[in-house]
Short mmCIF file of C-alpha atoms and ligand atoms in Angstrom, two decimals:
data_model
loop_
_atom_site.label_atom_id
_atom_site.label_comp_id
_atom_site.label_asym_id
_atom_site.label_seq_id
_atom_site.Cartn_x
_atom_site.Cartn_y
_atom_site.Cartn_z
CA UNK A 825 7.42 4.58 21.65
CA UNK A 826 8.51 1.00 20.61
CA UNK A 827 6.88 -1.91 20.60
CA UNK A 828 10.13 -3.96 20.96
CA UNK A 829 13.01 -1.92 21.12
CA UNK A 830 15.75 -4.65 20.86
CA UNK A 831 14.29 -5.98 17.12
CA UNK A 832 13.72 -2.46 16.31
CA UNK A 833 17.12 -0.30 17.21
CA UNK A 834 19.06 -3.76 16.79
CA UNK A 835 22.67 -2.76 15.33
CA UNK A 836 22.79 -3.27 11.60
CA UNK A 837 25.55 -5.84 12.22
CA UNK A 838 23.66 -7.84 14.41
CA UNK A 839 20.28 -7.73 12.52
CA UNK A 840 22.08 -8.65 9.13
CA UNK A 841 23.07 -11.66 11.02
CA UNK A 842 19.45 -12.27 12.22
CA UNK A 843 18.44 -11.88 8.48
CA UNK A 844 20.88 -14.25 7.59
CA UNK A 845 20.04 -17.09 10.24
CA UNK A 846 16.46 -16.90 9.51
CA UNK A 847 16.91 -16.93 5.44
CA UNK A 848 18.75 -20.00 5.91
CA UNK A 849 15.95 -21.21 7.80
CA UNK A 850 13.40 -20.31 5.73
CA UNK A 851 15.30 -22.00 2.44
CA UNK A 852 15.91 -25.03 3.94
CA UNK A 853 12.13 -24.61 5.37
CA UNK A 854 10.86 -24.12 1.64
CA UNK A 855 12.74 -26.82 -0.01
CA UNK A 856 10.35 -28.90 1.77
CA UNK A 857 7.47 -27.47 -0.51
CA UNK A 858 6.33 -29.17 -3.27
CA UNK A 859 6.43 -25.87 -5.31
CA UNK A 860 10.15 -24.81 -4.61
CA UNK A 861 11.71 -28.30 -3.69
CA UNK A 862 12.65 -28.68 -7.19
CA UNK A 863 13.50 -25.38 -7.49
CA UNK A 864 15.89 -24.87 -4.90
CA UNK A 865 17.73 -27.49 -5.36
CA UNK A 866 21.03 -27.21 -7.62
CA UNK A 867 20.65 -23.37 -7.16
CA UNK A 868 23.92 -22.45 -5.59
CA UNK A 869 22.28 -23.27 -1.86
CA UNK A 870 25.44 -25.00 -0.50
CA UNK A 871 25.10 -27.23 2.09
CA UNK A 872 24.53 -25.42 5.39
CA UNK A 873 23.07 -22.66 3.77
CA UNK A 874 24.20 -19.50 2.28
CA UNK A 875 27.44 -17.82 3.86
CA UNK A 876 25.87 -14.24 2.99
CA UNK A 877 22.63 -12.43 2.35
CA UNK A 878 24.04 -11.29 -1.09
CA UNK A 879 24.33 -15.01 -2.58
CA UNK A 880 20.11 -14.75 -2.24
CA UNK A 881 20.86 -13.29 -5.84
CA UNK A 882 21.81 -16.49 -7.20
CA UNK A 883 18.05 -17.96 -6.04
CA UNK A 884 14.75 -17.70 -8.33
CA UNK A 885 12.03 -15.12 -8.02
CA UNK A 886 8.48 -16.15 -7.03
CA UNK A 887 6.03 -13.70 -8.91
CA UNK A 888 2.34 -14.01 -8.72
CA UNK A 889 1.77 -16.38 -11.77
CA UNK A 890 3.64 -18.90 -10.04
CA UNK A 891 1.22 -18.39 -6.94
CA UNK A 892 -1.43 -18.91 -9.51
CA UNK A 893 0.20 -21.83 -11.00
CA UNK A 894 -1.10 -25.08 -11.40
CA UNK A 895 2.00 -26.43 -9.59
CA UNK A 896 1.52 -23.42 -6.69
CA UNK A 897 -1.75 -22.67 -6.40
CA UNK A 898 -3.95 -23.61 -3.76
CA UNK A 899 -1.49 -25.86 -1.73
CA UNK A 900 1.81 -25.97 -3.71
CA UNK A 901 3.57 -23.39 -1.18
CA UNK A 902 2.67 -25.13 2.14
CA UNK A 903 5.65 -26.75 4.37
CA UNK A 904 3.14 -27.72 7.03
CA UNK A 905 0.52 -30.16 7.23
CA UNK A 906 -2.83 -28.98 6.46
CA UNK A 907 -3.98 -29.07 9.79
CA UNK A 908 -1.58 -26.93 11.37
CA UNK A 909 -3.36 -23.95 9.26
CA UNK A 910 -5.66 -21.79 11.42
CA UNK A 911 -6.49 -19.08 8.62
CA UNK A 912 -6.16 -17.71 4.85
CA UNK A 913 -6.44 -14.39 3.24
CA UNK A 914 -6.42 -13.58 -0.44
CA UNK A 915 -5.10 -10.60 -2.64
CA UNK A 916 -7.63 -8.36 -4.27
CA UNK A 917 -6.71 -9.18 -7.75
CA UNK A 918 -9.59 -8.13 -9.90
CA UNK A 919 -8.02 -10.69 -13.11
CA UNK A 920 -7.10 -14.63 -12.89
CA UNK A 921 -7.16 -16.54 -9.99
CA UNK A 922 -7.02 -14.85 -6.79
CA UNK A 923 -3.55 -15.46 -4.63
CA UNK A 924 -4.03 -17.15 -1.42
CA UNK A 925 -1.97 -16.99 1.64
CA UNK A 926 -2.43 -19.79 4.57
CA UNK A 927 -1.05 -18.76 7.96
CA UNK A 928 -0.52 -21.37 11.19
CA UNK A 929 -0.83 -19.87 14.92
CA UNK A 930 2.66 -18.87 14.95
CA UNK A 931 2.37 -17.04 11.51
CA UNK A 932 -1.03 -15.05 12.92
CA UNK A 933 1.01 -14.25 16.30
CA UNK A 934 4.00 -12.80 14.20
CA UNK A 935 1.89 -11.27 11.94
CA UNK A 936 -0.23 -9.65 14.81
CA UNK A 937 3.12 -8.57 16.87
CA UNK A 938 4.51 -6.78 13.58
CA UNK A 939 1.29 -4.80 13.05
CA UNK A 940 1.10 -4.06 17.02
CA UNK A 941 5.01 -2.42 16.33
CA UNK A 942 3.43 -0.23 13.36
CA UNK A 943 0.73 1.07 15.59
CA UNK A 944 3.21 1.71 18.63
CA UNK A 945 5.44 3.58 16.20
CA UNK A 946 2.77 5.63 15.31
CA UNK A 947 1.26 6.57 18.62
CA UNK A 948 -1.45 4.39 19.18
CA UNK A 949 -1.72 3.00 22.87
CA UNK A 950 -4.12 1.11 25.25
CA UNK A 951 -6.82 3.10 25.99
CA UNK A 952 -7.16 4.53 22.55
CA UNK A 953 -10.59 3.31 20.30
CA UNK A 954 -9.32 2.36 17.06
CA UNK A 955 -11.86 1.59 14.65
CA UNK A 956 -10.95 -0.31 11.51
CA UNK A 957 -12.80 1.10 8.72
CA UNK A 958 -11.51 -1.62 5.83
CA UNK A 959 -13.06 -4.41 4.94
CA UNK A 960 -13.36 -7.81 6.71
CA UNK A 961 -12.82 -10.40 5.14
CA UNK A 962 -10.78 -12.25 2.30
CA UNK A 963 -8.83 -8.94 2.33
CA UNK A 964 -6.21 -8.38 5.05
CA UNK A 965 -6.53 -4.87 6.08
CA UNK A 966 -9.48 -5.75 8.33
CA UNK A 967 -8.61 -8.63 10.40
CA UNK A 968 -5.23 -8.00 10.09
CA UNK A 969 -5.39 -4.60 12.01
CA UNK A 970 -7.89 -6.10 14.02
CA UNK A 971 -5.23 -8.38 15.72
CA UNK A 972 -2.55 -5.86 15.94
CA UNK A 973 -4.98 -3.01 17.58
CA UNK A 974 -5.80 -5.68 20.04
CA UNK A 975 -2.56 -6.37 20.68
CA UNK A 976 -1.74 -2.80 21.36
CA UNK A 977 -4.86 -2.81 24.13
CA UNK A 978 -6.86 -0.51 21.93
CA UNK A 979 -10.05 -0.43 22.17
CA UNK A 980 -11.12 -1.94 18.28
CA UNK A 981 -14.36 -1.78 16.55
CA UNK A 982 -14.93 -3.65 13.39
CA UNK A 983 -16.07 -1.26 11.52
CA UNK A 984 -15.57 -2.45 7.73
CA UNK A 985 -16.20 -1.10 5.05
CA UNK A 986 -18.46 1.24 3.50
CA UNK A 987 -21.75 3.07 5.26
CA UNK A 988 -20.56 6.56 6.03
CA UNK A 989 -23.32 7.62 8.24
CA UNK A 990 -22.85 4.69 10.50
CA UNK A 991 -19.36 5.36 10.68
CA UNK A 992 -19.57 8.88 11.76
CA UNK A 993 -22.13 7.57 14.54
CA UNK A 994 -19.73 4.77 15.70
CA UNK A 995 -16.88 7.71 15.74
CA UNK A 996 -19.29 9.80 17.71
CA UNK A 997 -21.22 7.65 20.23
CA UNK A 998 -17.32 5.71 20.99
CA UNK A 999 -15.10 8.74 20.97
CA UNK A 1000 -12.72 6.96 18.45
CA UNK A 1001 -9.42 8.34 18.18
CA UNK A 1002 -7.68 6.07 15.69
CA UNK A 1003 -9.02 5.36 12.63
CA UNK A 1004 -7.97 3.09 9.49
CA UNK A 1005 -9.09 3.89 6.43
CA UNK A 1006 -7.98 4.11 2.77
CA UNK A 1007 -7.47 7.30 1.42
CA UNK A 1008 -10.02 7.36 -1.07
CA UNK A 1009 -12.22 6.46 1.19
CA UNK A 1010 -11.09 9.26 4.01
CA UNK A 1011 -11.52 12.50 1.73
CA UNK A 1012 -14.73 10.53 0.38
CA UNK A 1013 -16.33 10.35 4.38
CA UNK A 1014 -15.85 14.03 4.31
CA UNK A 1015 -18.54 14.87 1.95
CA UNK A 1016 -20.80 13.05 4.54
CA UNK A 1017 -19.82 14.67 7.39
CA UNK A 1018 -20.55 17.99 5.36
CA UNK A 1019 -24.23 16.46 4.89
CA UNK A 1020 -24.86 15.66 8.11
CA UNK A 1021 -23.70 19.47 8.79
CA UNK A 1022 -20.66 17.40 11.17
CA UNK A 1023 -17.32 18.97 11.46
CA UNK A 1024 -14.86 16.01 11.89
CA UNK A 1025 -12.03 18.19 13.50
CA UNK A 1026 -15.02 18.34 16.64
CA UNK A 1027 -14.38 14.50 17.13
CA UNK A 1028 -11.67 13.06 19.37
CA UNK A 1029 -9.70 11.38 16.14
CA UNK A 1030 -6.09 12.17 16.60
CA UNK A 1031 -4.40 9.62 14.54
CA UNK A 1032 -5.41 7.71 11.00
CA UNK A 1033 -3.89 5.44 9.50
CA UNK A 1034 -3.87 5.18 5.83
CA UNK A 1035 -3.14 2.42 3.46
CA UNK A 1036 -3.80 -0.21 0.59
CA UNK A 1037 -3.79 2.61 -2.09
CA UNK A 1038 -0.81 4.42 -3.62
CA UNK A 1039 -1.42 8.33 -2.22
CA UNK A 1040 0.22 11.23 -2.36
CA UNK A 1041 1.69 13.30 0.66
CA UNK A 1042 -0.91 16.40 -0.80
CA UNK A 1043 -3.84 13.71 -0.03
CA UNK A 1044 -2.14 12.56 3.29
CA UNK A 1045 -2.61 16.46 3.99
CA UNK A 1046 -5.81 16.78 2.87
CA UNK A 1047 -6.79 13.58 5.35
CA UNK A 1048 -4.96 15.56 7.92
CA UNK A 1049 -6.72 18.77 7.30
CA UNK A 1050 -10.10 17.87 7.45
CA UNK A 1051 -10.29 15.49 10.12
CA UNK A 1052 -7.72 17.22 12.68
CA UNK A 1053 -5.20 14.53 13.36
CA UNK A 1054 -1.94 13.16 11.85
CA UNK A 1055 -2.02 10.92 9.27
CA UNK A 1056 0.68 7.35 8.64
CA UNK A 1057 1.15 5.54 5.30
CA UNK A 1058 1.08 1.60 6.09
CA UNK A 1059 1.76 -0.89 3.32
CA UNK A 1060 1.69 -4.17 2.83
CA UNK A 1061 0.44 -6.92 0.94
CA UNK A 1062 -1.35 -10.50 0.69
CA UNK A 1063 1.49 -12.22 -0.03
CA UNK A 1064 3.65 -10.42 2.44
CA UNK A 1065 1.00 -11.51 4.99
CA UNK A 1066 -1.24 -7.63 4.76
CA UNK A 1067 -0.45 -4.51 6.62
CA UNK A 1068 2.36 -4.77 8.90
CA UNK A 1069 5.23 -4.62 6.42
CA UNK A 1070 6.42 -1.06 6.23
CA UNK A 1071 5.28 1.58 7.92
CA UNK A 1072 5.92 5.62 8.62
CA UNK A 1073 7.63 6.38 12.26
CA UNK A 1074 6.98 9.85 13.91
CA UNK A 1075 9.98 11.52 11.30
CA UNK A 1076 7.65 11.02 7.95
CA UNK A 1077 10.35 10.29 6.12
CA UNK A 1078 9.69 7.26 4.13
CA UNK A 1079 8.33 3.97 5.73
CA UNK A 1080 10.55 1.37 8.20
CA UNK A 1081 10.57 -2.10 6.92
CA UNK A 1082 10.36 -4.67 8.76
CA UNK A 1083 14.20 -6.54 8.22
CA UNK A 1084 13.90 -9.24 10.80
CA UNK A 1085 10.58 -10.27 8.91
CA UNK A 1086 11.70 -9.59 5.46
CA UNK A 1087 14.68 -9.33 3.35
CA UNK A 1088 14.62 -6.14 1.14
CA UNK A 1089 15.66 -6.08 -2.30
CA UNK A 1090 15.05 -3.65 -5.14
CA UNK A 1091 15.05 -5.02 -8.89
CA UNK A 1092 15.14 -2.90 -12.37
CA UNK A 1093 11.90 -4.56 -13.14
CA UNK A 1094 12.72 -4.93 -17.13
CA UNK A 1095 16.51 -6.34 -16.48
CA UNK A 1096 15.88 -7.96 -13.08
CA UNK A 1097 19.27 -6.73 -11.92
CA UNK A 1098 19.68 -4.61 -9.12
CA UNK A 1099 18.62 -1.19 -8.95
CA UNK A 1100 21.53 1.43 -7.96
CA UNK A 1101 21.12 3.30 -4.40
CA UNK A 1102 18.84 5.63 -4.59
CA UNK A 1103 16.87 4.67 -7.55
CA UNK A 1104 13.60 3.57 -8.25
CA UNK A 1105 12.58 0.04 -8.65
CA UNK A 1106 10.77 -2.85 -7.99
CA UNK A 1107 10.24 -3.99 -4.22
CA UNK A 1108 11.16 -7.92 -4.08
CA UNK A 1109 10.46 -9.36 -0.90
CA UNK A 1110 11.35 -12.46 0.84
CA UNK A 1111 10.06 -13.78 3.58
CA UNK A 1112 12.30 -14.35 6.90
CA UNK A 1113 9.55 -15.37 9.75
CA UNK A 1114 6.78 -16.97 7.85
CA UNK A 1115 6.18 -20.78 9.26
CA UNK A 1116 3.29 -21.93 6.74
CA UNK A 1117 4.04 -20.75 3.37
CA UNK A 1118 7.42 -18.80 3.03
CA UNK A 1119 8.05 -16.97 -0.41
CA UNK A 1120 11.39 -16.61 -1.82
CA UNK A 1121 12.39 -13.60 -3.96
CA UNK A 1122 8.41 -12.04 -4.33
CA UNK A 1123 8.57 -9.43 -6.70
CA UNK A 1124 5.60 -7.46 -5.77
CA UNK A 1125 5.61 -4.78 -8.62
CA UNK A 1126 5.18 -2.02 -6.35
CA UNK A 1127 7.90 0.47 -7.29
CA UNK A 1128 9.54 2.73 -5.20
CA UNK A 1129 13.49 3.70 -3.35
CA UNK A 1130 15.37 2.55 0.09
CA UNK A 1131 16.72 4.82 1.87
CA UNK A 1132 19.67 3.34 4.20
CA UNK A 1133 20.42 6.07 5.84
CA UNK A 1134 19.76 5.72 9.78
CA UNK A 1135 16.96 7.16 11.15
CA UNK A 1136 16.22 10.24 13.50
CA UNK A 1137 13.90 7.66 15.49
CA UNK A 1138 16.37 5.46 16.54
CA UNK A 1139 14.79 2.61 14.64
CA UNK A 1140 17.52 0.57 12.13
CA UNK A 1141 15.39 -1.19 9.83
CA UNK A 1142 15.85 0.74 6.51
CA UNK A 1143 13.07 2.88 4.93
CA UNK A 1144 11.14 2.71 1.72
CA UNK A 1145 10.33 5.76 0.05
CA UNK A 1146 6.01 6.04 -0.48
CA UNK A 1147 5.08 3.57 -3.08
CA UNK A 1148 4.66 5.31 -6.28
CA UNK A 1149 2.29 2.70 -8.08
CA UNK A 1150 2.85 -0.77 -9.80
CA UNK A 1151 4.38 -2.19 -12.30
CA UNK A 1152 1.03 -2.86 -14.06
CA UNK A 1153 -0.60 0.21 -13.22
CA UNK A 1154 1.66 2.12 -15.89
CA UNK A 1155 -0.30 3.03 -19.02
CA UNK A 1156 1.56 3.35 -22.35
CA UNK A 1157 -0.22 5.99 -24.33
CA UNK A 1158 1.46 7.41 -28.02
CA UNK A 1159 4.54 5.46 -26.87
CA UNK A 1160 4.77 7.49 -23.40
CA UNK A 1161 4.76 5.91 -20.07
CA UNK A 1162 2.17 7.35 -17.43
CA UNK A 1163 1.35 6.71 -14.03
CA UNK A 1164 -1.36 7.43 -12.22
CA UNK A 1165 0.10 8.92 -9.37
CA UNK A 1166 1.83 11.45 -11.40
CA UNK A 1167 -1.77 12.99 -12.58
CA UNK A 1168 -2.66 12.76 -9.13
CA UNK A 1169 0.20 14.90 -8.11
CA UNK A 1170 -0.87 17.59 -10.37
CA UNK A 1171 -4.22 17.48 -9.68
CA UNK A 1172 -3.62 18.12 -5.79
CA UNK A 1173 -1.71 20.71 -6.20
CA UNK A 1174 -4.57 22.81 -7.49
CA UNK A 1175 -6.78 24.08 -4.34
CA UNK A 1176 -10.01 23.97 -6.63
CA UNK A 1177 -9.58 20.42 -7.42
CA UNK A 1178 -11.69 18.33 -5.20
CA UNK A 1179 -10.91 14.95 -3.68
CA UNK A 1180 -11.48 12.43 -6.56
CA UNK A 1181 -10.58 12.30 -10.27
CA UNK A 1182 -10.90 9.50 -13.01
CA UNK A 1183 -7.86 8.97 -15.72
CA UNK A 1184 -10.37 7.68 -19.15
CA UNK A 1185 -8.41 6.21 -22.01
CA UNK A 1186 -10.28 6.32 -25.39
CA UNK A 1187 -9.17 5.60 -28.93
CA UNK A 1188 -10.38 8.26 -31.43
CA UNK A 1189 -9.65 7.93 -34.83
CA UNK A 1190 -7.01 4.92 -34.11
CA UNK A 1191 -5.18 7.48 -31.74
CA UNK A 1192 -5.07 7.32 -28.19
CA UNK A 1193 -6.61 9.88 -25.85
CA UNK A 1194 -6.28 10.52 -22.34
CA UNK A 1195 -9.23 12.52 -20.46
CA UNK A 1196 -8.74 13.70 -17.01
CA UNK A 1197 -11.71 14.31 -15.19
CA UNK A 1198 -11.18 15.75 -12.05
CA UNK A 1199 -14.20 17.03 -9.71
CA UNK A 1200 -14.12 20.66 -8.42
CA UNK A 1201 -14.14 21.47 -4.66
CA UNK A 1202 -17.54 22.61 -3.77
CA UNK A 1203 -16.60 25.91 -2.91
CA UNK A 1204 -15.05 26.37 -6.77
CA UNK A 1205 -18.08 24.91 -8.18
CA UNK A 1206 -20.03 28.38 -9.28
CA UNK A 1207 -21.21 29.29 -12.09
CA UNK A 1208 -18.05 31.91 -13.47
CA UNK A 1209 -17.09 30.05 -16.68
CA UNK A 1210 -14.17 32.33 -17.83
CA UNK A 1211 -12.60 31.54 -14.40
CA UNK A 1212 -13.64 27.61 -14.34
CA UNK A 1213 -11.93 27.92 -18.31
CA UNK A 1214 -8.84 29.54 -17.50
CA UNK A 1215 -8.35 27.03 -14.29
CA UNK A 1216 -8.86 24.06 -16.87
CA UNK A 1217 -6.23 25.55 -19.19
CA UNK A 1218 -3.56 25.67 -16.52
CA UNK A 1219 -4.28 22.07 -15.22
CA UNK A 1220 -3.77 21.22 -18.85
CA UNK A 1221 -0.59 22.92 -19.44
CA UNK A 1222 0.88 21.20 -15.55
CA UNK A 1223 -0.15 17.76 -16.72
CA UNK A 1224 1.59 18.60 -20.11
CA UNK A 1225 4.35 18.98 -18.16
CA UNK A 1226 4.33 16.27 -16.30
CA UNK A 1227 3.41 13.18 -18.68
CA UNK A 1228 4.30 14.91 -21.49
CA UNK A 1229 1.37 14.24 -23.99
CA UNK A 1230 -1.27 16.85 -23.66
CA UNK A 1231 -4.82 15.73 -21.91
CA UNK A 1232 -8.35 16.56 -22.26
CA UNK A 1233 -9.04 17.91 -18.89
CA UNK A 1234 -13.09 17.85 -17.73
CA UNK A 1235 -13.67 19.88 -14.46
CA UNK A 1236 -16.90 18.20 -12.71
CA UNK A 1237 -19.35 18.77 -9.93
CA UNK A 1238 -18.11 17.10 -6.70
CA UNK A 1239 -19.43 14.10 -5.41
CA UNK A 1240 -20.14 13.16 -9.41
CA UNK A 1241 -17.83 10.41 -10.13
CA UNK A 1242 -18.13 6.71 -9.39
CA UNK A 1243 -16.97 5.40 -5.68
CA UNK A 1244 -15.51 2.27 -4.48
CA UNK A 1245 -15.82 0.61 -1.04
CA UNK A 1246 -12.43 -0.60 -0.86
CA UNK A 1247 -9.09 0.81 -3.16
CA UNK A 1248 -10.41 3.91 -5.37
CA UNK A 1249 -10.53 2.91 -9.00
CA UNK A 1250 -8.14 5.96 -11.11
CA UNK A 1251 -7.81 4.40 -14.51
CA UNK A 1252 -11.37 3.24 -16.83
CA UNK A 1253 -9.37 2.04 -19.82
CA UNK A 1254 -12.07 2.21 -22.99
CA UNK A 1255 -9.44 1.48 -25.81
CA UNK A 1256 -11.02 -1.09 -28.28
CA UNK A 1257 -14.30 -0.25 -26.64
CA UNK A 1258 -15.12 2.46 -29.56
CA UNK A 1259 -17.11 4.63 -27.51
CA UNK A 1260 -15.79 8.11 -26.12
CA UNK A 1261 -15.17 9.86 -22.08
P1 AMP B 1972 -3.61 -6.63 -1.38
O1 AMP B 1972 -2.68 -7.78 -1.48
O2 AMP B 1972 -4.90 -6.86 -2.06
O3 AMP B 1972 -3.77 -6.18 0.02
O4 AMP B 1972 -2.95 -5.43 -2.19
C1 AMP B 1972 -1.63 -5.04 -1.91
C2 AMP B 1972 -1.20 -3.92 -2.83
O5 AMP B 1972 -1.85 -2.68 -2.46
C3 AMP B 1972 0.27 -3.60 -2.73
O6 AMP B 1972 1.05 -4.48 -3.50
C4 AMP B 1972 0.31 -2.18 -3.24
O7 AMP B 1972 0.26 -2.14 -4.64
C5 AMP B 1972 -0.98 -1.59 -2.68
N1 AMP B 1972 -0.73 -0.88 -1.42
C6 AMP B 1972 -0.96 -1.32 -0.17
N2 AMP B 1972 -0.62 -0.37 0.74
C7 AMP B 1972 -0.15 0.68 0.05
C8 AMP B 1972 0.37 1.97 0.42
N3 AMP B 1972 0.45 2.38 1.67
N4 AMP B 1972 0.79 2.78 -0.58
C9 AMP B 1972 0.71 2.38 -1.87
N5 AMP B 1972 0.21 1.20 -2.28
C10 AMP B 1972 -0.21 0.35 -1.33
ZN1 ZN B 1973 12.26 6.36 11.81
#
């Protein structure tokens, strides 16, 4: 049930005190990088470090410009020599400069160990065939499982990403029963398997493992549903190493976090103060174990809630609520703030909506228009239009309710919308475009 039980029951006491050792560390670690050394420096870090985790507060944040920076970016961040780096990864930023993380041995071992404790925690043991359906590559989710599955004593195939059919025969010819996949990607497999007339529940998958895209619990479910087995959120990002950072345990009631890794804090992203218990904010992360190229106060944008409450596993590390979306991902339409999750949430909760949807933003007449088009579930795609119209009118009237501008809502033909490989793509802003859904 654990992978180590000492790190992962520690007493809160005891692991604050671990946190605090290895921040010190890790400061006095960074100052030696060009990027922070004159940053650090005159910043309230007293000699012999700081006497507790709070006084982090009084340090700068590290955001992903500065990664891109001239003064950070490729090598700005490193406190070892060059040659001491065995491997990089970098973030799937689709604008800018791409972020770039090096690791040394010791960082791939502790990365490795961390995602071996997220695969323990949810189930996964030697013997099992875990194939790894996400990309290899520049992005982390592939090798980075990789090494953690093979820690475990799993069986691992590297799948990647992409090619349905040969994924189902790789499932079928090795008896996988772990799989890793985005979501997306999961409820997208399943309109293959109906092709190839395939019932995934007949399989021997028992466990997935979902990540890299903000989901709901209705499409963890729907994963769940279809294929037969039970289904774990697991975040992380580049900069944070990859996967391996949070991560549900058996209870499904948020995700642990890894503490003696990374030190949690939670930001009102527009004041940059702290966010009250129990509120929603920005996730800022710093590193507490990373040799190569430690980061100080990341604010990652993802948003979500810690819950500090112990757990019903046993486990002490504190628990972040499912990651709700990003910073960036919120669209401002006639002055209202929207998120894509929150159509999502709608959307699921209709049983004739199928398993992928597309948020358009127009302009029309200088105004701004939001067009939902969501695809139907094949067994609601006939040809009874009173029924299909009254169904659109309701999904209206929810989403009303939710984002509080009223939608155009477009029910489609499954299978009909655009697919991506790796995260799904919700949001095809056209504003300034000129050109209608
Ligand atoms: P990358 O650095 O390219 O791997 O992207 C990391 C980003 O993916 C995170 O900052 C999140 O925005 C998103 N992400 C990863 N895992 C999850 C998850 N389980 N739930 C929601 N968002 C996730
Ligand atoms: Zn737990």
């Amino acid at each position: 049930m654990y992978w180590n039980r000492e790190i992962e029951t520690m007493p809160r006491r005891e692991l604050e005190k671990l946190q605090l050792d290895r921040l010190n560390s890790t400061l006095e670690r960074a100052a030696g990088s060009p990027f922070y050394a004159p940053r650090l420096t005159g910043k309230g870090v007293a000699p012999g470090g700081l006497r507790s985790l709070e006084e982090i507060a009084s340090l700068p944040f590290t955001t992903k410009d500065d990664l891109r920076s001239d003064e950070g970016h490729p090598y700005g961040f490193l406190t070892v020599a060059r040659k001491e780096l065995i491997r990089l990864h970098s973030s799937s930023g689709t604008t800018g400069r791409p972020t770039t993380i090096f690791h040394t041995r010791r960082d791939i071992v502790t990365w490795s160990g961390l995602v071996a404790r997220c695969l323990t925690m949810a189930g996964v043991r030697a013997g099992d065939v875990f194939q790894n359906m996400m990309g290899y590559g520049l992005f982390t989710g592939g090798l980075g499982l990789h090494y953690g599955a093979e820690l475990v004593g799993a069986l691992t195939i590297p799948a990647g990403a992409g090619n349905s059919r040969k994924q189902i025969s790789l499932m079928k010819d090795f008896s996988t029963t772990v799989v890793h996949i985005i979501p997306s990607y999961a409820l997208r497999l399943a309109s293959t398997f109906e092709e190839l007339g395939c019932d995934p529940r007949s399989l021997s998958l028992r466990i997935a493992v979902l990540g890299a895209e903000p989901h709901t619990d209705s499409i963890r479910r729907r994963v769940e549903e279809i294929y037969g087995l039970r289904a774990f959120n697991s975040y992380g990002l580049s900069e944070m190493n990859g996967p391996g950072v949070a991560f549900e345990c058996p209870e499904q009631e948020g995700l642990h976090l890894w503490e003696d890794s990374y030190f949690v804090e939670l930001i009102d992203p527009a004041t940059l103060e702290p966010m009250p218990e129990g509120e929603e904010g920005e996730l800022v992360l710093t590193t507490l174990a990373r040799e190569g190229m430690p980061l100080i106060r990341y604010r990652t944008k993802d948003l979500t809630s810690l819950r500090r409450e112990p757990c019903r596993c046993g486990r002490t590390h504190l628990r972040i609520e499912r990651i709700t979306g990003r910073t960036d991902d919120m669209l401002i339409l006639k002055g209202v703030n929207i998120y894509p999750i929150q159509v999502e949430r709608v959307l699921m909760s209709f049983e004739e909506i199928g398993n992928n949807y597309l948020i358009v933003l127009t302009t029309e007449n200088h105004i701004d228009q939001l067009t939902v088009m969501a695809e139907l579930r094949r067994d609601f795609f006939r040809g009874d239009l009173s029924a299909l119209e009254e169904l659109r009118r309701r999904i209206v009237g929810e989403l009303r309710g939710e984002i509080l501008i009223t939608p155009r809502v477009e029910l489609i033909e499954p299978d009909s919308l655009p697919v991506s490989e790796g995260k799904a793509v919700r949001v095809d802003d056209r504003r300034g475009e000129g050109k209608g859904p």
